[in-house]
mmCIF file of C-alpha atoms and ligand atoms in Angstrom:
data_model
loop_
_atom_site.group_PDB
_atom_site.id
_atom_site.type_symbol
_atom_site.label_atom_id
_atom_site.label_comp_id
_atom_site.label_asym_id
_atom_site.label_seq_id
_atom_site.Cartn_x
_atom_site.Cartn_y
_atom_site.Cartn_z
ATOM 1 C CA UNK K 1 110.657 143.431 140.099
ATOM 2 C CA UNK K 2 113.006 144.692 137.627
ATOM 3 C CA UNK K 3 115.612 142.003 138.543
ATOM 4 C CA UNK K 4 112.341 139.504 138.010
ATOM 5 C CA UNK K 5 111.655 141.132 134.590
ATOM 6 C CA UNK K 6 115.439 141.112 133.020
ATOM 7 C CA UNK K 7 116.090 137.571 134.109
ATOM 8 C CA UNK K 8 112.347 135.940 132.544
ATOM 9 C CA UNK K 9 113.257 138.620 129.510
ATOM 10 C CA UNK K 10 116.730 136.734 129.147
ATOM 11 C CA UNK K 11 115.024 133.343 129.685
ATOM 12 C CA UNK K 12 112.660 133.409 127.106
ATOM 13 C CA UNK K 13 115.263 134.972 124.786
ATOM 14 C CA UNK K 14 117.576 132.210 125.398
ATOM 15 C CA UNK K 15 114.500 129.409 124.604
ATOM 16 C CA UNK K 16 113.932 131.246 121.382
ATOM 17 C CA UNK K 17 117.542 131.018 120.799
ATOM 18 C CA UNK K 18 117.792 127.194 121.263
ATOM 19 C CA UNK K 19 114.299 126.809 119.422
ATOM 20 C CA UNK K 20 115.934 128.097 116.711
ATOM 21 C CA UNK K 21 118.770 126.931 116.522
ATOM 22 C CA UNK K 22 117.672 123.345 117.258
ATOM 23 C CA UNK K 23 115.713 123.560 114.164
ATOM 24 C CA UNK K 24 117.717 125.368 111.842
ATOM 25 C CA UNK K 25 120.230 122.075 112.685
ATOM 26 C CA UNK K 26 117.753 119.660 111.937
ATOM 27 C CA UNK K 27 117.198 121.769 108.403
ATOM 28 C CA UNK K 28 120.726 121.464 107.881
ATOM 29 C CA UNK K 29 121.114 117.379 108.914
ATOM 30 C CA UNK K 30 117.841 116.817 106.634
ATOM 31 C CA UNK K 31 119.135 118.946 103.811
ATOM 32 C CA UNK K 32 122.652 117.196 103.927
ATOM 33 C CA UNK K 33 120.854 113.734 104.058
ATOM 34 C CA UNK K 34 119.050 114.610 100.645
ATOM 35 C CA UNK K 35 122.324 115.481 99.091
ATOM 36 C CA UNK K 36 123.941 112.758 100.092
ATOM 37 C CA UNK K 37 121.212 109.991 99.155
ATOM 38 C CA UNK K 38 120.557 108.955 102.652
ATOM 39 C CA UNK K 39 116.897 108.992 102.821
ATOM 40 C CA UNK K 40 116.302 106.096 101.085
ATOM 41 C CA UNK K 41 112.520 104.365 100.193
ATOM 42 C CA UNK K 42 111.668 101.044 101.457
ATOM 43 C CA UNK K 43 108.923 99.128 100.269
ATOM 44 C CA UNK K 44 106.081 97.281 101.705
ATOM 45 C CA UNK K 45 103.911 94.789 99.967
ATOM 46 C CA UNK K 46 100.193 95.466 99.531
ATOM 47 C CA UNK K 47 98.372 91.897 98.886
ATOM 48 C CA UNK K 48 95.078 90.910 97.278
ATOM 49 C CA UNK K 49 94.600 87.965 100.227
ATOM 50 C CA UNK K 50 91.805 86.448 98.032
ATOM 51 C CA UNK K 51 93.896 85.677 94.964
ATOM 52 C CA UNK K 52 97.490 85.518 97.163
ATOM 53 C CA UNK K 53 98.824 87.726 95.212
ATOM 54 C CA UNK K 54 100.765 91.013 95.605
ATOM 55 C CA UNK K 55 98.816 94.053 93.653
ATOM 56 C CA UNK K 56 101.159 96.816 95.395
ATOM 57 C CA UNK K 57 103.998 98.515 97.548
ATOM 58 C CA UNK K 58 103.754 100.910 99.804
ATOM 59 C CA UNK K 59 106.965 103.312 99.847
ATOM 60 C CA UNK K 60 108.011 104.150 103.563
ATOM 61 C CA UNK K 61 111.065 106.366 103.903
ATOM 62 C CA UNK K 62 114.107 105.511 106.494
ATOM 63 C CA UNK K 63 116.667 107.497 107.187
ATOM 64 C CA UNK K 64 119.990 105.445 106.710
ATOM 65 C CA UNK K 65 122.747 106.936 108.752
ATOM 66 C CA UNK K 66 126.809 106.600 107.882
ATOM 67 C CA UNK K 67 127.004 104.453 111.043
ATOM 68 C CA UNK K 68 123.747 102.304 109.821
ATOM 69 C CA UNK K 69 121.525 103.375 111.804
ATOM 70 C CA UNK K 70 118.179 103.481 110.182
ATOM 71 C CA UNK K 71 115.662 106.077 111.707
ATOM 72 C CA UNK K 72 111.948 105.920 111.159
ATOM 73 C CA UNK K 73 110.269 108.572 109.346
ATOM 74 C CA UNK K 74 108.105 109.911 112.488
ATOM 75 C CA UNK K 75 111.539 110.920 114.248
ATOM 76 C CA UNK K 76 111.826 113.058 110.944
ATOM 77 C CA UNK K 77 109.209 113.667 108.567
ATOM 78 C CA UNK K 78 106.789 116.152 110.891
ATOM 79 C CA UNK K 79 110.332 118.284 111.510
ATOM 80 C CA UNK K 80 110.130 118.091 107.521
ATOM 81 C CA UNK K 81 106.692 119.528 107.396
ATOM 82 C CA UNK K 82 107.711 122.091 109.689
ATOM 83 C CA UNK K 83 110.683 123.742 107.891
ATOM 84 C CA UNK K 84 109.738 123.016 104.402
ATOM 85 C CA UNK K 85 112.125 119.666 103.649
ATOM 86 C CA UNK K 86 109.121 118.228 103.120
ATOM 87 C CA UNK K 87 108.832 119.219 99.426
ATOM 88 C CA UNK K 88 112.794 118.513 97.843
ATOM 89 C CA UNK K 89 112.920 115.209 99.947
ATOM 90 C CA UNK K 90 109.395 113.967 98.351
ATOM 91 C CA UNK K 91 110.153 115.621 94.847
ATOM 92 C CA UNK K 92 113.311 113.383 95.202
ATOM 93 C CA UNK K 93 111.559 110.053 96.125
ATOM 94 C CA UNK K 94 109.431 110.369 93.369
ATOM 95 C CA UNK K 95 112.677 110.018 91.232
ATOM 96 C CA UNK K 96 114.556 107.545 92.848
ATOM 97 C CA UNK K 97 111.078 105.439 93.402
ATOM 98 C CA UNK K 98 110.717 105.405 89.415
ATOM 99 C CA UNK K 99 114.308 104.818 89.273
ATOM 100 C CA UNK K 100 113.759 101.631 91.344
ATOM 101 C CA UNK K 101 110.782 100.872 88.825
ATOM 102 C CA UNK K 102 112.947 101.195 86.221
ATOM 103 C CA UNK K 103 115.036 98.193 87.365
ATOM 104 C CA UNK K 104 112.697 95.882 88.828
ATOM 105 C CA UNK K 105 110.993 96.559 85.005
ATOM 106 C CA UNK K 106 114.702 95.145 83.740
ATOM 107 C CA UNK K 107 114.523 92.110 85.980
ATOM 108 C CA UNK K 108 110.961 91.766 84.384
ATOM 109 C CA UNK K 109 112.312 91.208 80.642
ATOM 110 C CA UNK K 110 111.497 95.069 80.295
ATOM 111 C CA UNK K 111 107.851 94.483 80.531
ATOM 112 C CA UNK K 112 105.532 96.777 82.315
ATOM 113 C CA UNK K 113 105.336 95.842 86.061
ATOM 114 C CA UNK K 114 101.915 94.802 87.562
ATOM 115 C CA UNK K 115 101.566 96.751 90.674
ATOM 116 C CA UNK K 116 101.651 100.117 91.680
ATOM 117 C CA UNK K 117 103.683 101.846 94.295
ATOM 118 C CA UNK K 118 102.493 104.546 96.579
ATOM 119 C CA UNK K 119 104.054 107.596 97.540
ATOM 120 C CA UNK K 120 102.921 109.321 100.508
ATOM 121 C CA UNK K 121 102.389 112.940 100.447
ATOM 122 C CA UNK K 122 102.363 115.447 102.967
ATOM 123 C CA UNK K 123 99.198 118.852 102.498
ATOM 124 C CA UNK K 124 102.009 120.892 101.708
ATOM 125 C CA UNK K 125 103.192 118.823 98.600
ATOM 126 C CA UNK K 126 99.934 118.208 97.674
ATOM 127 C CA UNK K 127 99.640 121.581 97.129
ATOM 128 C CA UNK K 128 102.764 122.808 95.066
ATOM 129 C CA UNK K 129 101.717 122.819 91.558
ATOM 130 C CA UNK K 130 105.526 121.469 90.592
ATOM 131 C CA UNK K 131 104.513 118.381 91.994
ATOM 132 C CA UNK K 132 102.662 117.433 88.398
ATOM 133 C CA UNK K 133 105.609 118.461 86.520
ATOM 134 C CA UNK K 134 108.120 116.594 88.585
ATOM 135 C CA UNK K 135 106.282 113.518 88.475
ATOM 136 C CA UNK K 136 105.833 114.030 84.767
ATOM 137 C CA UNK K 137 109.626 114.185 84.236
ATOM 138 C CA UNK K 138 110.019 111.239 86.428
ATOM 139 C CA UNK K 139 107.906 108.819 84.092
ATOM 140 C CA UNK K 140 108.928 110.104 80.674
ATOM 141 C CA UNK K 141 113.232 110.367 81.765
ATOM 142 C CA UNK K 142 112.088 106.294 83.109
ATOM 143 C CA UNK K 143 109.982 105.463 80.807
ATOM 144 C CA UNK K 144 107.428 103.640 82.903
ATOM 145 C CA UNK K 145 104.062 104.074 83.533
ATOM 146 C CA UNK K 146 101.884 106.618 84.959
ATOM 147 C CA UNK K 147 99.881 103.285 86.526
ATOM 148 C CA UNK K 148 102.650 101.997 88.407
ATOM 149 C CA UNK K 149 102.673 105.575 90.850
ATOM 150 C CA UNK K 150 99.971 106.001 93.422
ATOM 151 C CA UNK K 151 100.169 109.165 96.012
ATOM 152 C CA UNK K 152 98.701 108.687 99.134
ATOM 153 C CA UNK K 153 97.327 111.777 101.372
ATOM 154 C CA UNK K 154 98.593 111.355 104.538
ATOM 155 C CA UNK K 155 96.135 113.310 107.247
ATOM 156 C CA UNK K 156 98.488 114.451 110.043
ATOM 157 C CA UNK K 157 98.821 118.327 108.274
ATOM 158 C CA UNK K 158 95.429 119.078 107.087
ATOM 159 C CA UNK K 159 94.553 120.342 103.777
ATOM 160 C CA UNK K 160 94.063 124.122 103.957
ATOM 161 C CA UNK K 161 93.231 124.977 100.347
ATOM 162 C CA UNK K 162 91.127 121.893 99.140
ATOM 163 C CA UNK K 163 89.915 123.334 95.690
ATOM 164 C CA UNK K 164 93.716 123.683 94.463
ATOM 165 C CA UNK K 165 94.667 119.922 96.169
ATOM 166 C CA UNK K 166 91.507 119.373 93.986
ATOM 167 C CA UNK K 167 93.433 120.720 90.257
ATOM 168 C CA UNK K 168 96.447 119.329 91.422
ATOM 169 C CA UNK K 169 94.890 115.933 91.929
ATOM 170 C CA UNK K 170 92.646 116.038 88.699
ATOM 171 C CA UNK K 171 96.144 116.772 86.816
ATOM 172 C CA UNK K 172 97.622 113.630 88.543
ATOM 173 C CA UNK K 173 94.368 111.673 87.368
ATOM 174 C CA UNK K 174 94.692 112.886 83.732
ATOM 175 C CA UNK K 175 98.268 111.275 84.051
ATOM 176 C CA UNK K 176 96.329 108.117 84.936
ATOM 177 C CA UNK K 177 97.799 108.556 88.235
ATOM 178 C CA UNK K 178 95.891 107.045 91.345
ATOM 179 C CA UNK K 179 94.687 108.807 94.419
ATOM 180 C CA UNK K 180 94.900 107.017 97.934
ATOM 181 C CA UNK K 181 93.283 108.586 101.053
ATOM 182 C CA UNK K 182 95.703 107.341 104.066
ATOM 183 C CA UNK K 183 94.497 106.303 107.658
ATOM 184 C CA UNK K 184 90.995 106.556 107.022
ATOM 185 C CA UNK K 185 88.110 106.801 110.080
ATOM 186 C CA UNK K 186 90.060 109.647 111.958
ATOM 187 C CA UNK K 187 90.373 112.573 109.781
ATOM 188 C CA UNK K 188 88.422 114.183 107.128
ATOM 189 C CA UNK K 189 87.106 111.484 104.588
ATOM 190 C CA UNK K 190 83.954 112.184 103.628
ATOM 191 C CA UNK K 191 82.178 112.315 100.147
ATOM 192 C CA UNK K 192 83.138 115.392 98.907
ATOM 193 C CA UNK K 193 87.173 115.114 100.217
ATOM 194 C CA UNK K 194 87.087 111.509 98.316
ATOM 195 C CA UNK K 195 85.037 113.690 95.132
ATOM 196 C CA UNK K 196 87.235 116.586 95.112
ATOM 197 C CA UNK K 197 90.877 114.887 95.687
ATOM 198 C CA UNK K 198 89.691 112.285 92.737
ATOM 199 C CA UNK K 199 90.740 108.998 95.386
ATOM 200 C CA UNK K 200 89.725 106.165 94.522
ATOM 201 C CA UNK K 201 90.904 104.055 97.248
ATOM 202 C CA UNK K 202 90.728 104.179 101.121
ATOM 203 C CA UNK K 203 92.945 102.617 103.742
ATOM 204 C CA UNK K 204 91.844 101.968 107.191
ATOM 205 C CA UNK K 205 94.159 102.873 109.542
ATOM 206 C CA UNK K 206 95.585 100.161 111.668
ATOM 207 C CA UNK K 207 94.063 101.242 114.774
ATOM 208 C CA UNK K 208 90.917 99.632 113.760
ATOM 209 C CA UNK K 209 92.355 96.854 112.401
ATOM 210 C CA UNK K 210 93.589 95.929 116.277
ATOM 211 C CA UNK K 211 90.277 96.395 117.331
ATOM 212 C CA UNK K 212 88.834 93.706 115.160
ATOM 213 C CA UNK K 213 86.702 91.506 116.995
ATOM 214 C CA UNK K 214 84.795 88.138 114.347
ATOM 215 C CA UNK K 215 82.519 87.336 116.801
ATOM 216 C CA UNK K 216 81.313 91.260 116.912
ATOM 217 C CA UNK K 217 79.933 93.408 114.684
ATOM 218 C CA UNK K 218 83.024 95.800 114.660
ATOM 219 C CA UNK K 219 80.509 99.055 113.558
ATOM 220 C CA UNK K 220 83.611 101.235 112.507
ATOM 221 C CA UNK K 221 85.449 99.078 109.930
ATOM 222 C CA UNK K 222 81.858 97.761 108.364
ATOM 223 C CA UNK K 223 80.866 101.495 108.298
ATOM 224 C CA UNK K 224 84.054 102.202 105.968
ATOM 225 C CA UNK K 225 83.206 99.853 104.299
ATOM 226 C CA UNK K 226 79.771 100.934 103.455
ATOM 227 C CA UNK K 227 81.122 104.159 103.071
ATOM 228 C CA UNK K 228 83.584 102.701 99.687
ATOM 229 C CA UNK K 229 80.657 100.690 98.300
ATOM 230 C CA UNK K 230 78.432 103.600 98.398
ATOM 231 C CA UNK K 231 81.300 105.989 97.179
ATOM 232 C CA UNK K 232 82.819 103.492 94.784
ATOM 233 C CA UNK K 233 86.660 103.175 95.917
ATOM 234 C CA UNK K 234 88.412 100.198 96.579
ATOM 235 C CA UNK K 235 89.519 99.351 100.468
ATOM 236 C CA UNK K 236 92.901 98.667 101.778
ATOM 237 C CA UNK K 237 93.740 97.525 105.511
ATOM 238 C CA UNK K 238 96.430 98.527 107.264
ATOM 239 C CA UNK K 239 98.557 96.506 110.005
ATOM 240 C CA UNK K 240 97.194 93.275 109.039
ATOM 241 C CA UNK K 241 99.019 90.964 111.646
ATOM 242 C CA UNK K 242 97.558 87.929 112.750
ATOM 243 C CA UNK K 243 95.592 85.470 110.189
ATOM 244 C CA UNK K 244 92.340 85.842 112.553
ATOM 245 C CA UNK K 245 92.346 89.375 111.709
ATOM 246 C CA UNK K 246 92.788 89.014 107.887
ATOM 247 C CA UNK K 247 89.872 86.241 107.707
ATOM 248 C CA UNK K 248 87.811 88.560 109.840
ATOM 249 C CA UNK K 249 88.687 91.027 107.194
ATOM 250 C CA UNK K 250 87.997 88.747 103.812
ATOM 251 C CA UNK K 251 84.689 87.560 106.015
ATOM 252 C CA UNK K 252 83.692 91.530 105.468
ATOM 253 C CA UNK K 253 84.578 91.608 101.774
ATOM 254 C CA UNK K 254 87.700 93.625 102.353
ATOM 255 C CA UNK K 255 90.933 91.737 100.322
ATOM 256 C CA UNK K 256 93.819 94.407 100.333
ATOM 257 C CA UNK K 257 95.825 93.674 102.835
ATOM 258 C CA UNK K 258 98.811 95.012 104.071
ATOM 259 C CA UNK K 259 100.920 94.123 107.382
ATOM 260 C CA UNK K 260 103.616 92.078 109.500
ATOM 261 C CA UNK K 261 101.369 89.026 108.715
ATOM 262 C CA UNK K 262 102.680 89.266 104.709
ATOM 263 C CA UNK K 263 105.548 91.405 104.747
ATOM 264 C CA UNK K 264 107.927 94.336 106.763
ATOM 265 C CA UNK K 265 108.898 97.007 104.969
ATOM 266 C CA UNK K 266 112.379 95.827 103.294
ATOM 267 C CA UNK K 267 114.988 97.700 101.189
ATOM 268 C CA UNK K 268 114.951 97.600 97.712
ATOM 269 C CA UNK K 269 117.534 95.257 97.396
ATOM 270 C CA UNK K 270 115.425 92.722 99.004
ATOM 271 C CA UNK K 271 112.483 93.445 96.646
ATOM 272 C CA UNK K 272 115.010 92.698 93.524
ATOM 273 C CA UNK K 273 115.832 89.420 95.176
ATOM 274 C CA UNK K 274 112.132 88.144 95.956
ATOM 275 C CA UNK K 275 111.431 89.344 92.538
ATOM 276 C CA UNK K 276 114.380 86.991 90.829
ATOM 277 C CA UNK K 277 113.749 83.830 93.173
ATOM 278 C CA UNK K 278 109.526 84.464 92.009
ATOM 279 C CA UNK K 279 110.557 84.445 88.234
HETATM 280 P P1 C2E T 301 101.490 105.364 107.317
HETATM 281 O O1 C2E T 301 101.393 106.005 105.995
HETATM 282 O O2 C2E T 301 100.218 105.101 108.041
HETATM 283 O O3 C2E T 301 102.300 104.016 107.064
HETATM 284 C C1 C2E T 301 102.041 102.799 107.696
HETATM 285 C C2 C2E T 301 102.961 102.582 108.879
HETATM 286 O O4 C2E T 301 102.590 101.397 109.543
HETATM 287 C C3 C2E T 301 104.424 102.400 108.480
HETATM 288 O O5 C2E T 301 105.231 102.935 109.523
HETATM 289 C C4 C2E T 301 104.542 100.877 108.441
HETATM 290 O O6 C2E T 301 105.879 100.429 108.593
HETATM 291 C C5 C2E T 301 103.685 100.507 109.604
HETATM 292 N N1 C2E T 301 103.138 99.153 109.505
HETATM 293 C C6 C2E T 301 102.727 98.487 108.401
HETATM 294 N N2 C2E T 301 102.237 97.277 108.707
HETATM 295 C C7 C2E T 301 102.318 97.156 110.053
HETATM 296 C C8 C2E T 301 101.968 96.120 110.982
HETATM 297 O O7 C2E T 301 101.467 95.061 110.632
HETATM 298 N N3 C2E T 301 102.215 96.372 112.302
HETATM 299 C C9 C2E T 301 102.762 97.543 112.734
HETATM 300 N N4 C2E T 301 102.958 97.698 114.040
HETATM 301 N N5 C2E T 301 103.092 98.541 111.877
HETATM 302 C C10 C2E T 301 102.875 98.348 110.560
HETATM 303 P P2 C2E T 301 106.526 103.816 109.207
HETATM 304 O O8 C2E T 301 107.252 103.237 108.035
HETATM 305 O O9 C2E T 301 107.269 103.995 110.482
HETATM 306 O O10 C2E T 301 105.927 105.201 108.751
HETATM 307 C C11 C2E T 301 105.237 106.039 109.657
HETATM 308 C C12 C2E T 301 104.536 107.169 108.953
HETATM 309 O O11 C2E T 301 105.468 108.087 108.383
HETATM 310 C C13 C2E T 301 103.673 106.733 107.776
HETATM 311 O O12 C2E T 301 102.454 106.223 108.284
HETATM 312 C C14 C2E T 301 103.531 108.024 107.002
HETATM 313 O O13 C2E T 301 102.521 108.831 107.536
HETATM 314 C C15 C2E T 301 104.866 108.693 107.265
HETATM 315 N N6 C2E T 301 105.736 108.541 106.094
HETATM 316 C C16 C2E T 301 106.546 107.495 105.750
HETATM 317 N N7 C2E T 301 107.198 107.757 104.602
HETATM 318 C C17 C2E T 301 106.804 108.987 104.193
HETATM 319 C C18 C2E T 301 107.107 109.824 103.064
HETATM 320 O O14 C2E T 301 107.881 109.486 102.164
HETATM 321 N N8 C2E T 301 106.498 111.038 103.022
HETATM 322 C C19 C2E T 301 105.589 111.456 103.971
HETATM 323 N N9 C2E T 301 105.028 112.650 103.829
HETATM 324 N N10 C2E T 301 105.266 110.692 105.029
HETATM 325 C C20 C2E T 301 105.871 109.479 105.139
HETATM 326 CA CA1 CA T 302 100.593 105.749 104.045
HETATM 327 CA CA1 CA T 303 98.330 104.796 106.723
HETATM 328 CA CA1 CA T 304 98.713 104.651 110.028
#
């Protein structure tokens, strides 16, 4: 028995051990990747498919690797809200986004641009009061405006104190900054989230845009959307990929679009060069 004992005491030692380390590595790769400007934003068009137009980007980070590899964000970011990354990485793409803003304003004659990008944002960010300051100092050292930034609140880390995401958001809305509420119709949107976090759009996540069906009545995507009229917030679909599915869409009054169908998310490099071939 005692044998029994010392060897499951030494094997759940040795698990900690590796759980710990395996982490604090991560910390360290994520850390170094900040420093070294290798988490870089890519952007993904948001489209008004009634006038054809584009009204915003969505900002999806990617790891770029020395070698080039480029990792997706859910191979990272959830690692991030576990040991904390979470916060300097975001505070960071906040900078370089308006940075990017900044030069696509440039390419633009130096007049205001007329979209918005969105920044996602984990709970955890949401809640650090230096998030308003940050953001602050992003706009004014830029010199753009507080229009052209969205955050949207990602659901996969729930909120745990919703009356200071609440002053946080109402301080981001004095900016004149807008609120999104991400991958809406599986997580907490209700009135009062939509009231207290000041949002005044919703995007449904893609899951239900798969499930679209024109000859049905498709009861979850025309609830949401009862749901915005009644709570006055503008819709936006998500992983919009086949032209059936954005008629069905327009057909049920919803026009922000965003998906495959109009555009991947690209580097910024790519945005510059749709934006000088559309001028
Ligand atoms: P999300 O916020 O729901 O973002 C939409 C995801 O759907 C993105 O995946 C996007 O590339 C993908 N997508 C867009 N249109 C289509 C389509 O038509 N078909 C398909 N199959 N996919 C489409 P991505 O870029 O891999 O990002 C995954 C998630 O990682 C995001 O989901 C978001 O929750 C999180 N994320 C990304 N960037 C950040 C960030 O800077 N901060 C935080 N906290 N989370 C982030
Ligand atoms: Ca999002
Ligand atoms: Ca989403
Ligand atoms: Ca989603």
């Amino acid at each position: 028995l005692l044998f029994l004992l010392a060897l499951f005491s030494s094997a759940l030692i040795y698990l900690c051990y590796r759980r710990y380390h395996s982490t604090s590595i991560i910390k360290f790769l994520i850390e170094n990747a900040i420093k070294q400007n290798h988490l870089v934003p890519y952007y993904q068009a948001i489209v008004d498919a009634d006038k054809q137009q584009i009204c915003g980007y969505e900002v999806l980070i990617r790891w770029e690797t020395k070698k080039g590899k480029v990792i997706l964000p859910d191979e990272f970011i959830p690692q991030c809200e576990e040991n904390g990354a979470i916060t300097p990485l975001t505070f960071q793409l906040v900078n370089t986004v308006a940075k990017d803003i900044r030069k696509l304003e440039m390419l633009h004659h130096g007049k205001p641009l007329p979209f918005y990008f969105s920044i996602n944002l984990s709970a955890s960010v949401l809640q650090d009061p230096e998030l308003v300051q940050i953001t602050r100092e992003a706009l004014q050292h830029y010199k753009i405006a507080a229009h052209n930034i969205a955050f949207e609140l990602t659901e996969r880390s729930p909120i745990k104190d919703i009356e200071l995401a609440g002053k946080i958001c109402q301080q981001l809305n004095d900016m004149g900054i807008q609120i999104k509420l991400d991958d809406v119709g599986n997580g907490y949107c209700d009135f009062l989230a939509l009231q207290k976090l000041q949002a005044t759009t919703i995007k449904i996540d893609k899951i239900f845009i798969d499930e679209l069906d024109c000859n049905n009545k498709n009861t979850i995507v025309s609830s949401l959307v009862a749901f915005a009229d009644k709570a006055e917030v503008e819709v936006v679909a998500e992983g919009v990929e086949t032209t059936e599915q954005a008629n069905c869409l327009l057909a049920m009054g919803i026009h922000y679009h965003q998906g495959y169908l109009y555009s991947k998310p690209q580097p910024f490099s790519l945005i510059c060069q749709e934006f000088t071939t559309d001028e």
